[in-house]
Coordinates of C-alpha atoms and ligand atoms in Angstrom, one line a residue:
X1322 CA -89.1 7.4 21.7
X1323 CA -88.2 10.5 19.9
X1324 CA -85.1 11.4 21.9
X1325 CA -84.0 7.8 21.9
X1326 CA -84.4 7.8 18.1
X1327 CA -82.4 11.0 18.1
X1328 CA -79.8 9.7 20.3
X1329 CA -79.2 6.7 18.0
X1330 CA -79.0 9.1 15.0
X1331 CA -76.5 10.9 16.6
X1332 CA -74.7 7.9 17.7
X1333 CA -74.7 6.7 14.1
X1334 CA -73.3 10.0 13.1
X1335 CA -70.5 10.2 15.7
X1336 CA -69.5 6.7 14.3
X1337 CA -69.5 7.9 10.9
X1338 CA -67.6 10.7 12.0
X1339 CA -65.1 8.5 13.6
X1340 CA -65.0 6.1 10.8
X1341 CA -64.0 8.9 8.5
X1342 CA -61.4 10.4 10.9
X1343 CA -59.7 6.9 11.1
X1344 CA -59.6 6.4 7.3
X1345 CA -58.5 10.1 6.9
X1346 CA -55.6 9.5 9.3
X1347 CA -54.9 6.3 7.9
X1348 CA -54.6 7.8 4.3
X1349 CA -52.2 10.5 5.8
X1350 CA -50.1 8.4 8.3
X1351 CA -49.3 5.3 6.0
X1352 CA -47.7 7.1 3.3
X1353 CA -45.7 9.2 5.7
X1354 CA -44.6 6.1 7.4
X1355 CA -44.0 4.5 4.3
X1356 CA -41.7 7.3 3.2
X1357 CA -39.7 7.5 6.6
X1358 CA -39.0 3.7 6.3
X1359 CA -38.1 3.8 2.7
X1360 CA -35.6 6.8 3.5
X1361 CA -34.2 5.0 6.6
X1362 CA -33.7 2.0 4.4
X1363 CA -32.0 3.9 1.9
X1364 CA -29.6 5.7 4.2
X1365 CA -29.1 2.4 6.0
X1366 CA -28.2 0.9 2.4
X1367 CA -26.0 3.8 1.6
X1368 CA -23.8 3.8 5.0
X1369 CA -23.5 -0.2 4.3
X1370 CA -22.3 0.4 0.7
X1371 CA -20.0 3.2 1.7
X1372 CA -18.2 0.8 4.4
X1373 CA -18.4 -2.0 1.9
X1374 CA -16.8 0.1 -0.8
X1375 CA -14.0 1.3 1.7
X1376 CA -12.9 -2.2 2.5
X1377 CA -13.1 -3.4 -1.0
X1378 CA -9.9 -3.9 -3.4
X1379 CA -11.9 -2.4 -6.3
X1380 CA -12.5 1.3 -6.5
X1381 CA -16.4 0.8 -6.6
X1382 CA -18.9 4.1 -7.4
X1383 CA -22.5 3.7 -7.2
X1384 CA -24.6 5.3 -10.0
X1385 CA -28.3 5.8 -10.0
X1386 CA -28.2 5.5 -14.0
X1387 CA -25.4 4.3 -16.3
X1388 CA -24.7 6.6 -19.0
X1389 CA -24.3 3.8 -21.7
X1390 CA -25.7 0.4 -22.2
X1391 CA -24.4 -1.7 -19.2
X1392 CA -24.4 -5.4 -18.3
X1393 CA -23.7 -6.9 -15.0
X1394 CA -20.5 -8.9 -15.1
X1395 CA -21.8 -11.5 -12.7
X1396 CA -25.4 -12.3 -13.9
X1397 CA -24.9 -10.7 -17.5
X1398 CA -28.4 -8.9 -17.3
X1399 CA -28.9 -5.5 -18.7
X1400 CA -28.6 -3.1 -15.5
X1401 CA -29.8 0.7 -15.4
X1402 CA -28.3 1.2 -11.7
X1403 CA -25.7 -0.4 -9.9
X1404 CA -22.0 -0.1 -8.9
X1405 CA -18.8 0.1 -11.5
X1406 CA -15.1 -0.1 -10.4
X1407 CA -13.2 3.0 -12.2
X1408 CA -10.0 1.1 -12.0
X1409 CA -10.8 -2.2 -13.9
X1410 CA -14.3 -1.2 -15.3
X1411 CA -16.3 -4.2 -13.8
X1412 CA -20.0 -3.3 -13.4
X1413 CA -22.5 -5.3 -11.0
X1414 CA -26.1 -4.7 -10.0
X1415 CA -26.6 -4.6 -6.2
X1416 CA -27.8 -8.1 -5.7
X1417 CA -24.4 -9.4 -7.6
X1418 CA -21.9 -6.7 -5.9
X1419 CA -21.0 -9.2 -3.2
X1420 CA -20.1 -11.9 -5.7
X1421 CA -18.4 -9.5 -7.9
X1422 CA -16.2 -8.0 -5.2
X1423 CA -15.2 -11.9 -4.4
X1424 CA -15.0 -13.4 -7.6
X1425 CA -13.7 -10.6 -10.1
X1426 CA -10.0 -9.7 -9.4
X1427 CA -9.4 -5.9 -9.8
X1428 CA -6.5 -4.2 -11.8
X1429 CA -3.4 -5.4 -9.7
X1430 CA -1.0 -2.3 -8.6
X1431 CA 1.8 -4.6 -7.6
X1432 CA 2.5 -8.0 -9.1
X1433 CA 5.6 -10.1 -10.2
X1434 CA 6.1 -10.4 -14.2
X1435 CA 6.9 -13.8 -15.9
X1436 CA 10.4 -15.1 -15.6
X1437 CA 11.4 -13.5 -19.0
X1438 CA 10.1 -10.2 -17.7
X1439 CA 6.8 -10.0 -19.9
X1440 CA 3.4 -9.8 -18.4
X1441 CA 0.3 -10.9 -19.8
X1442 CA -2.9 -9.3 -20.7
X1443 CA -5.8 -8.6 -18.0
X1444 CA -9.0 -9.2 -19.7
X1445 CA -12.4 -7.9 -18.6
X1446 CA -15.6 -8.9 -20.2
X1447 CA -18.4 -6.8 -21.4
X1448 CA -19.2 -3.0 -21.2
X1449 CA -16.1 -2.1 -23.7
X1450 CA -15.8 1.6 -24.2
X1451 CA -18.4 3.1 -26.8
X1452 CA -16.1 3.6 -29.8
X1453 CA -13.7 0.9 -29.5
X1454 CA -12.4 -1.4 -32.4
X1455 CA -11.5 -5.0 -32.5
X1456 CA -7.5 -5.3 -32.6
X1457 CA -8.0 -8.5 -34.9
X1458 CA -11.0 -7.5 -37.5
X1459 CA -11.0 -3.9 -37.0
X1460 CA -14.8 -3.9 -36.6
X1461 CA -16.5 -2.0 -33.7
X1462 CA -16.6 -3.8 -30.3
X1463 CA -19.5 -3.8 -28.0
X1464 CA -22.2 -3.6 -30.6
X1465 CA -24.3 -6.7 -29.5
X1466 CA -26.9 -6.0 -26.8
X1467 CA -25.4 -8.6 -24.3
X1468 CA -22.2 -8.9 -22.0
X1469 CA -19.7 -9.3 -24.8
X1470 CA -16.0 -8.7 -25.8
X1471 CA -13.1 -8.2 -24.0
X1472 CA -10.8 -5.3 -23.0
X1473 CA -7.5 -5.5 -21.3
X1474 CA -7.2 -3.3 -18.3
X1475 CA -3.4 -2.2 -18.9
X1476 CA -3.1 -1.8 -22.6
X1477 CA -6.9 -0.9 -23.2
X1478 CA -6.8 -3.5 -26.4
X1479 CA -10.4 -4.4 -27.2
X1480 CA -11.3 -7.7 -29.1
X1481 CA -14.4 -9.6 -30.0
X1482 CA -15.2 -12.6 -28.1
X1483 CA -14.7 -14.7 -31.6
X1484 CA -11.6 -13.1 -32.5
X1485 CA -9.7 -13.7 -29.5
X1486 CA -8.2 -16.9 -31.0
X1487 CA -6.7 -14.7 -33.8
X1488 CA -5.0 -12.2 -31.4
X1489 CA -1.2 -11.9 -32.5
X1490 CA 0.3 -10.9 -29.4
X1491 CA -2.2 -12.8 -27.0
X1492 CA 0.2 -13.8 -24.9
X1493 CA 2.1 -10.8 -23.8
X1494 CA 0.9 -7.4 -22.8
X1495 CA 2.9 -4.2 -23.7
X1496 CA 0.7 -1.8 -21.6
X1497 CA -0.5 -0.2 -24.7
X1498 CA 0.1 3.3 -26.0
X1499 CA 0.8 5.0 -22.6
X1500 CA 3.6 2.2 -21.6
X1501 CA 6.1 5.1 -20.9
X1502 CA 3.7 6.9 -18.5
X1503 CA 2.5 3.8 -16.5
X1504 CA 4.3 2.5 -13.4
X1505 CA 3.8 -1.3 -14.2
X1506 CA 2.8 -3.6 -11.6
X1507 CA 6.1 -5.7 -11.8
X1508 CA 8.3 -2.6 -11.2
X1509 CA 6.6 -2.0 -7.8
X1510 CA 7.0 -5.8 -7.0
X1511 CA 10.8 -5.5 -7.6
X1512 CA 11.0 -2.4 -5.5
X1513 CA 9.2 -3.8 -2.7
X1514 CA 11.6 -6.9 -2.6
X1515 CA 14.7 -4.6 -2.7
X1516 CA 16.9 -5.0 0.2
X1517 CA 18.6 -1.8 -0.1
X1518 CA 16.4 1.1 -1.2
X1519 CA 18.8 3.2 -3.2
X1520 CA 18.3 5.4 -6.1
X1521 CA 21.0 3.7 -8.4
X1522 CA 18.6 0.5 -7.7
X1523 CA 15.6 2.3 -8.9
X1524 CA 17.4 3.5 -12.1
X1525 CA 18.6 -0.1 -12.8
X1526 CA 15.1 -1.4 -12.2
X1527 CA 13.7 1.3 -14.3
X1528 CA 15.7 0.4 -17.2
X1529 CA 13.5 -2.6 -17.5
X1530 CA 10.6 -0.3 -18.3
X1531 CA 12.2 1.1 -21.4
X1532 CA 14.6 4.1 -22.1
X1533 CA 11.9 6.5 -22.6
X1534 CA 10.0 5.8 -19.3
X1535 CA 8.9 9.0 -17.6
X1536 CA 6.1 7.7 -15.0
X1537 CA 3.4 10.4 -14.3
X1538 CA 1.9 11.0 -10.9
X1539 CA -1.5 12.6 -11.3
X1540 CA -2.6 14.8 -8.3
X1541 CA -6.3 16.0 -8.9
X1542 CA -8.1 18.5 -6.6
X1543 CA -11.7 17.4 -6.6
X1544 CA -12.9 20.9 -5.6
X1545 CA -11.4 22.8 -8.5
X1546 CA -13.5 23.6 -11.4
X1547 CA -17.3 22.2 -11.1
X1548 CA -16.2 18.9 -9.5
X1549 CA -14.6 18.0 -12.8
X1550 CA -11.8 16.3 -10.9
X1551 CA -13.9 13.5 -9.7
X1552 CA -14.4 12.2 -13.2
X1553 CA -11.0 12.9 -14.3
X1554 CA -9.5 10.8 -11.2
X1555 CA -11.6 7.8 -12.7
X1556 CA -10.5 8.2 -16.2
X1557 CA -6.8 8.2 -15.2
X1558 CA -7.1 5.4 -12.9
X1559 CA -8.6 3.5 -15.8
X1560 CA -5.8 4.4 -18.3
X1561 CA -3.0 4.2 -15.7
X1562 CA -1.9 2.2 -12.5
X1563 CA -4.5 3.3 -9.9
X1564 CA -1.5 3.6 -7.3
X1565 CA -0.2 6.7 -9.5
X1566 CA -3.3 8.4 -9.3
X1567 CA -4.2 10.7 -6.1
X1568 CA -7.1 12.6 -5.0
X1569 CA -5.8 15.8 -3.0
X1570 CA -9.0 16.0 -1.0
X1571 CA -7.7 12.6 0.7
X1572 CA -4.0 13.0 0.6
X1573 CA -1.7 16.2 0.9
X1574 CA 0.5 16.9 -2.1
X1575 CA 3.5 16.1 0.1
X1576 CA 2.5 12.9 1.1
X1577 CA 1.4 12.0 -2.6
X1578 CA 5.0 13.0 -3.8
X1579 CA 6.7 10.4 -1.6
X1580 CA 5.9 7.9 -4.4
X1581 CA 8.6 9.8 -6.4
X1582 CA 11.5 8.5 -4.0
X1583 CA 10.6 5.1 -5.3
X1584 CA 11.1 5.8 -8.7
X1585 CA 14.1 6.4 -10.9
X1586 CA 15.6 9.8 -10.1
X1587 CA 15.0 12.6 -12.6
X1588 CA 12.3 10.7 -14.6
X1589 CA 9.2 11.4 -12.7
X1590 CA 6.4 13.9 -14.0
X1591 CA 3.8 15.2 -12.0
X1592 CA 0.3 16.2 -13.6
X1593 CA -1.6 18.4 -11.3
X1594 CA -5.4 18.7 -12.1
X1595 CA -6.5 21.8 -10.5
X1596 CA -6.2 25.7 -10.8
X1597 CA -3.3 27.8 -10.1
X1598 CA -3.7 27.8 -6.6
X1599 CA -3.6 23.9 -6.5
X1600 CA -0.4 24.1 -8.7
X1601 CA 1.2 26.4 -6.2
X1602 CA 0.0 24.0 -3.2
X1603 CA 2.0 21.2 -5.1
X1604 CA 5.1 23.4 -6.1
X1605 CA 5.4 24.1 -2.2
X1606 CA 5.4 20.5 -1.8
X1607 CA 8.1 20.0 -4.3
X1608 CA 10.2 22.8 -2.6
X1609 CA 9.6 20.8 0.7
X1610 CA 11.2 17.9 -0.9
X1611 CA 14.6 19.7 -1.3
X1612 CA 14.6 20.5 2.3
X1613 CA 14.3 17.0 3.2
X1614 CA 17.4 16.3 1.0
X1615 CA 15.2 14.6 -1.9
X1616 CA 16.6 17.0 -4.4
X1617 CA 17.4 14.0 -7.1
X1618 CA 13.8 12.9 -6.7
X1619 CA 12.4 16.3 -7.9
X1620 CA 9.6 15.8 -10.3
X1621 CA 8.6 17.9 -13.5
X1622 CA 5.3 19.6 -13.1
X1623 CA 2.5 19.7 -15.7
X1624 CA -1.0 21.1 -15.4
X1625 CA -4.4 20.1 -16.4
X1626 CA -6.0 23.3 -15.4
X1627 CA -9.6 23.3 -13.8
X1628 CA -11.8 26.4 -13.3
X1629 CA -11.0 29.4 -15.3
X1630 CA -8.3 32.3 -15.8
X1631 CA -5.5 30.1 -14.9
X1632 CA -2.6 32.2 -15.8
X1633 CA 0.2 30.2 -14.9
X1634 CA -1.3 27.0 -17.0
X1635 CA -1.8 29.6 -19.7
X1636 CA 1.7 30.8 -19.6
X1637 CA 3.2 27.2 -19.8
X1638 CA 0.8 26.3 -22.8
X1639 CA -1.7 24.1 -21.1
X1640 CA -4.5 26.7 -21.6
X1641 CA -6.4 28.8 -19.0
X1642 CA -9.2 26.1 -18.2
X1643 CA -10.1 22.5 -19.1
X1644 CA -13.8 21.6 -19.5
X1645 CA -13.3 18.2 -21.4
X1646 CA -12.7 19.7 -24.8
X1647 CA -10.2 16.9 -25.4
X1648 CA -10.3 13.4 -24.2
X1649 CA -8.1 12.4 -21.5
X1650 CA -6.0 10.3 -23.8
X1651 CA -5.1 13.5 -25.6
X1652 CA -4.1 15.2 -22.4
X1653 CA -1.5 12.2 -21.7
X1654 CA -0.3 12.3 -25.3
X1655 CA 0.4 16.2 -24.7
X1656 CA 2.3 15.2 -21.4
X1657 CA 4.4 12.8 -23.4
X1658 CA 5.4 15.4 -26.1
X1659 CA 6.2 18.4 -23.4
X1660 CA 9.4 19.7 -22.9
X1661 CA 11.0 20.6 -19.7
X1662 CA 11.5 24.3 -18.8
X1663 CA 12.8 25.9 -15.7
X1664 CA 10.6 28.7 -13.8
X1665 CA 11.7 31.0 -11.1
X1666 CA 9.6 30.9 -7.9
X1667 CA 9.6 33.9 -5.6
X1668 CA 9.3 34.8 -1.8
X1669 CA 7.1 37.5 -0.9
X1670 CA 7.9 39.0 2.7
X1671 CA 5.3 41.3 4.4
X1672 CA 6.7 43.2 7.4
X1673 CA 4.0 45.2 9.0
X1674 CA 5.1 48.8 10.4
X1675 CA 5.2 48.9 14.1
X1676 CA 5.3 45.2 14.7
X1677 CA 8.9 44.4 15.4
X1678 CA 8.4 41.3 17.6
X1679 CA 6.3 39.2 15.0
X1680 CA 7.8 37.2 12.3
X1681 CA 6.9 39.0 9.0
X1682 CA 4.3 37.1 6.8
X1683 CA 5.9 35.1 4.1
X1684 CA 4.2 33.8 1.1
X1685 CA 5.3 32.0 -2.1
X1686 CA 4.6 33.4 -5.5
X1687 CA 4.5 32.0 -8.9
X1688 CA 2.2 34.3 -10.7
X1689 CA 2.2 37.9 -9.6
X1690 CA 1.8 40.3 -6.8
X1691 CA -0.1 43.2 -6.9
X1692 CA -1.4 46.3 -4.9
X1693 CA -4.3 48.3 -6.0
X1694 CA -7.4 47.9 -8.1
X1695 CA -7.1 44.3 -9.3
X1696 CA -6.5 43.2 -5.7
X1697 CA -9.6 45.2 -4.8
X1698 CA -11.4 43.4 -7.4
X1699 CA -10.3 40.0 -6.0
X1700 CA -10.8 41.1 -2.7
X1701 CA -14.4 42.1 -3.3
X1702 CA -15.0 38.9 -5.4
X1703 CA -13.5 36.8 -2.6
X1704 CA -15.7 38.4 0.1
X1705 CA -19.0 37.7 -2.0
X1706 CA -18.0 34.2 -2.9
X1707 CA -17.3 33.5 1.0
X1708 CA -21.0 34.7 1.4
X1709 CA -23.0 32.9 -1.5
X1710 CA -20.7 30.2 -2.6
X1711 CA -23.5 28.3 -4.7
X1712 CA -23.9 31.6 -7.0
X1713 CA -20.4 31.4 -8.0
X1714 CA -20.2 27.7 -9.3
X1715 CA -20.5 28.9 -12.9
X1716 CA -17.7 30.0 -14.8
X1717 CA -19.7 32.5 -16.9
X1718 CA -21.4 34.0 -14.0
X1719 CA -17.8 34.4 -12.2
X1720 CA -16.5 36.1 -15.1
X1721 CA -19.5 38.7 -15.2
X1722 CA -19.5 39.3 -11.6
X1723 CA -15.5 39.9 -11.6
X1724 CA -16.1 42.3 -14.5
X1725 CA -19.0 44.0 -12.6
X1726 CA -16.7 44.6 -9.6
X1727 CA -14.1 46.3 -11.9
X1728 CA -16.6 48.8 -13.4
X1729 CA -18.4 49.7 -10.3
X1730 CA -15.1 50.6 -8.6
X1731 CA -14.3 53.0 -11.2
X1732 CA -16.6 55.2 -9.4
X1733 CA -15.1 54.5 -5.8
X1734 CA -11.6 55.1 -6.6
X1735 CA -10.4 53.6 -3.3
X1736 CA -6.8 53.3 -4.4
X1737 CA -6.4 57.0 -5.4
X1738 CA -2.9 58.7 -5.2
X1739 CA -0.9 55.5 -4.7
X1740 CA 2.1 57.1 -6.0
X1741 CA 2.0 59.5 -3.0
X1742 CA 1.6 56.7 -0.5
X1743 CA 4.1 54.1 -1.7
X1744 CA 7.7 53.8 -2.6
X1745 CA 9.1 51.3 -5.1
X1746 CA 12.6 50.2 -5.2
X1747 CA 13.8 48.0 -8.1
X1748 CA 17.2 46.2 -7.2
X1749 CA 17.7 48.7 -4.5
X1750 CA 17.2 52.0 -6.6
X1751 CA 14.2 54.2 -5.9
X1752 CA 11.8 54.5 -9.1
X1753 CA 9.9 57.9 -9.6
X1754 CA 6.4 57.2 -9.9
X1755 CA 4.1 58.7 -12.3
X1756 CA 0.2 59.3 -11.0
X1757 CA -0.9 55.6 -10.4
X1758 CA -3.4 53.6 -8.6
X1759 CA -1.9 50.3 -8.8
X1760 CA 1.3 48.4 -9.1
X1761 CA 1.6 44.8 -10.6
X1762 CA 4.7 42.6 -10.3
X1763 CA 4.5 39.5 -12.6
X1764 CA 6.8 36.3 -12.7
X1765 CA 4.7 34.9 -15.7
X1766 CA 3.7 36.3 -19.1
X1767 CA 0.0 36.2 -18.4
X1768 CA -1.9 38.1 -15.8
X1769 CA -5.8 38.7 -15.3
X1770 CA -7.1 35.6 -16.9
X1771 CA -5.4 35.6 -20.4
X1772 CA -4.0 39.0 -20.8
X1773 CA -0.2 39.5 -21.7
X1774 CA 0.6 42.3 -19.4
X1775 CA 4.3 43.0 -20.2
X1776 CA 4.4 42.7 -24.0
X1777 CA 0.8 44.5 -24.3
X1778 CA -0.5 45.3 -27.7
X1779 CA 0.9 46.9 -30.6
X1780 CA 4.5 46.5 -32.0
X1781 CA 6.1 48.6 -29.4
X1782 CA 9.5 47.0 -28.6
X1783 CA 10.2 45.8 -24.9
X1784 CA 12.7 44.2 -23.0
X1785 CA 12.6 40.3 -23.5
X1786 CA 11.3 38.2 -20.5
X1787 CA 11.9 34.8 -19.7
X1788 CA 10.5 32.4 -17.3
X1789 CA 13.9 31.5 -15.7
X1790 CA 15.6 34.8 -15.9
X1791 CA 15.6 35.4 -12.4
X1792 CA 13.8 38.8 -13.2
X1793 CA 10.5 40.4 -12.2
X1794 CA 8.4 42.6 -14.5
X1795 CA 6.8 45.6 -12.7
X1796 CA 3.9 47.6 -14.2
X1797 CA 1.7 50.4 -13.1
X1798 CA -1.7 51.1 -13.7
X1799 CA -4.0 54.2 -13.5
X1800 CA -7.1 52.6 -11.9
X1801 CA -9.6 50.0 -12.1
X1802 CA -11.1 51.2 -15.8
X1803 CA -7.5 51.3 -16.9
X1804 CA -7.4 47.6 -15.6
X1805 CA -10.6 46.6 -17.4
X1806 CA -9.3 48.4 -20.8
X1807 CA -6.0 46.4 -20.4
X1808 CA -8.0 43.0 -20.1
X1809 CA -10.0 43.9 -23.2
X1810 CA -6.8 45.1 -24.9
X1811 CA -7.8 48.6 -25.5
X1812 CA -4.7 50.0 -23.3
X1813 CA -1.4 49.1 -22.1
X1814 CA 0.1 49.4 -18.5
X1815 CA 3.1 51.5 -17.7
X1816 CA 6.2 49.7 -17.7
X1817 CA 8.4 50.6 -14.6
X1818 CA 11.2 48.0 -15.1
X1819 CA 12.5 44.8 -14.4
X1820 CA 14.4 43.7 -11.1
X1821 CA 16.0 40.6 -9.3
X1822 CA 14.7 42.4 -6.2
X1823 CA 11.5 44.5 -5.6
X1824 CA 10.8 46.5 -2.4
X1825 CA 7.6 48.2 -1.8
X1826 CA 7.2 50.7 1.2
X1827 CA 3.6 51.6 2.0
X1828 CA 3.9 54.6 4.2
X1829 CA 0.2 55.1 5.6
X1830 CA -3.3 53.8 5.0
X1831 CA -4.7 50.4 4.1
X1832 CA -4.6 49.1 0.8
X1833 CA -5.9 45.7 -0.9
X1834 CA -3.2 43.4 -2.1
X1835 CA -2.8 40.1 -3.7
X1836 CA -0.4 37.0 -4.3
X1837 CA -1.4 34.7 -6.9
X1838 CA -5.1 35.6 -6.5
X1839 CA -5.1 35.3 -2.9
X1840 CA -6.2 38.9 -1.8
X1841 CA -6.0 40.7 1.8
X1842 CA -6.2 44.2 3.1
X1843 CA -3.1 45.3 4.3
X1844 CA -1.9 48.5 6.6
X1845 CA 1.5 50.1 6.6
X1846 CA 4.1 47.8 5.9
X1847 CA 7.5 46.9 3.9
X1848 CA 7.1 44.3 1.2
X1849 CA 10.2 42.6 -0.2
X1850 CA 10.1 40.1 -2.9
X1851 CA 13.2 38.0 -3.6
X1852 CA 14.1 34.9 -5.9
X1853 CA 13.1 31.7 -3.9
X1854 CA 13.9 28.6 -6.1
X1855 CA 13.8 27.4 -9.7
X1856 CA 11.6 24.7 -10.4
X1857 CA 11.1 22.3 -13.4
X1858 CA 7.9 22.5 -15.3
X1859 CA 6.6 21.2 -18.5
X1860 CA 5.8 23.4 -21.5
X1861 CA 3.2 22.5 -23.9
X1862 CA 3.7 24.4 -27.4
X1863 CA 1.1 26.3 -29.2
X1864 CA -1.9 26.0 -26.8
X1865 CA -1.9 29.5 -25.3
X1866 CA -5.4 31.0 -25.4
X1867 CA -5.8 34.7 -25.0
X1868 CA -9.4 35.7 -23.8
X1869 CA -10.6 36.5 -27.3
X1870 CA -9.1 34.6 -30.3
X1871 CA -7.2 37.4 -32.0
X1872 CA -4.2 36.7 -34.4
X1873 CA -1.9 37.3 -31.3
X1874 CA -2.9 34.2 -29.8
X1875 CA -0.9 32.4 -32.5
X1876 CA 2.3 34.1 -31.9
X1877 CA 4.3 32.9 -29.0
X1878 CA 6.5 35.6 -27.4
X1879 CA 6.8 34.1 -23.9
X1880 CA 7.8 30.8 -25.3
X1881 CA 10.4 29.6 -22.7
X1882 CA 13.8 27.9 -23.6
X1883 CA 13.8 24.5 -23.2
X1884 CA 16.5 22.8 -21.3
X1885 CA 17.9 19.2 -21.8
X1886 CA 16.9 17.1 -18.8
Ligands
ZN1461 ZN1 -26.0 -9.3 -12.0
ZN1462 ZN1 -11.8 -3.3 -10.1
ZN1463 ZN1 -2.9 -5.8 -22.4
ZN1464 ZN1 -13.0 -8.8 -34.2

């Protein structure tokens, strides 16, 4: 009996254990399966959306949370997440997305005008910009908690639903404030119908867009400056014709610039959103147009600087770095007001010693060439940034790290006695060097992220410089500590002279060098810097920012002479 009873109890106990095990595993496995299933669904939905967005005529973007009260353009419901088109501003939740895509047209990039040459407004209902005012009653629009009020996707006019009947110019759209920057859909329609594509024909067609028409192409590098480029692309697509806004991560500058060859020669402006490096990339593409016999289509280049310490942009009056301080509309107004200046571009040839059969390395230079401590700083910085890119995503950390490298190398003195290892020739004449550690050759007024190198500080007179004088300014520095002192305006560099051609012979040892912030280590070689081309840039007055806001930032010594084109 007893053993039997024990067996039964044991049996009972093991069953209890099994039940416990079952429920425990159920409690663990079910959530895991659910999570896996959800994430699989999510990624499936994402790939589906991506495919859907790619095929769509709209420029859809998905967001998990809209940054302002948003209503679905199809079902009129208030929505927290969903998709929006950054060209026409239509918003929709996931359920209504397909219907929105089918039934609501996007901003048409190419369309005929009416027989009299005018075009009509293209109204989109609801989700008007936050601080927009009615063109009729001047009261704020979009204040009611529903899908209400209208905005024209071309002229950006906003009007209340009830005021629509009172709109004076309800029939014709004049493309609004930025009409002289927008490529109107009817222009492209006419170009497309042309039988003979000749520049004169474009000029004739361009006359219909007004005498002051200077269409702008926007080329944005979405990888520059904390991914600001992505948001900027959307804002420019909203304000301009989406066809004139290019993402440089999808299309090279030379492909984007081909649009210039369909526009009236001599009128096109190109706005580059990116760092000095991106500007150099675009200017190389502009030079390539000259080689393709497209001289007459060459655009005037202007800059919206992303990232920090953009000396070229700063020299041309566009500031050292843009972080959204002024609205995009103001950026376009500045482009409208800018004047055309010419700027020299240079060719840097590096012929390594003892290598006779290989072609010398050839680089383009807009900003500066240097050998010595500042190139070493750039080289160290570059090497570390490659290793830990995430650490270098902040502007402030970048600046701090850069400064640390500078001071650390005071102790190392890797560039010691440069004057004994290098020969400098300005326009064929040998220059006697004082005891130096670095030589900097400048084309533009600013160096090292907002420092006026040639003028320096104090009132000491110096030979004048211009962006288009075909001359380079050559200075020497005593070491990295001296470099740091120059950057905080406690010292001046040694002026070595100005020249049309600069030749440097590095006799022995390896030295750090850089062209426009791109550093490398270079063995014995001969470096020749000669004039390459002149390019048309746009200059914006009174926007130059020195590192600290002292009184010198209001003066304007590097102001280039504008030319009438
Ligand atoms: Zn909906
Ligand atoms: Zn759209
Ligand atoms: Zn309009
Ligand atoms: Zn109104």
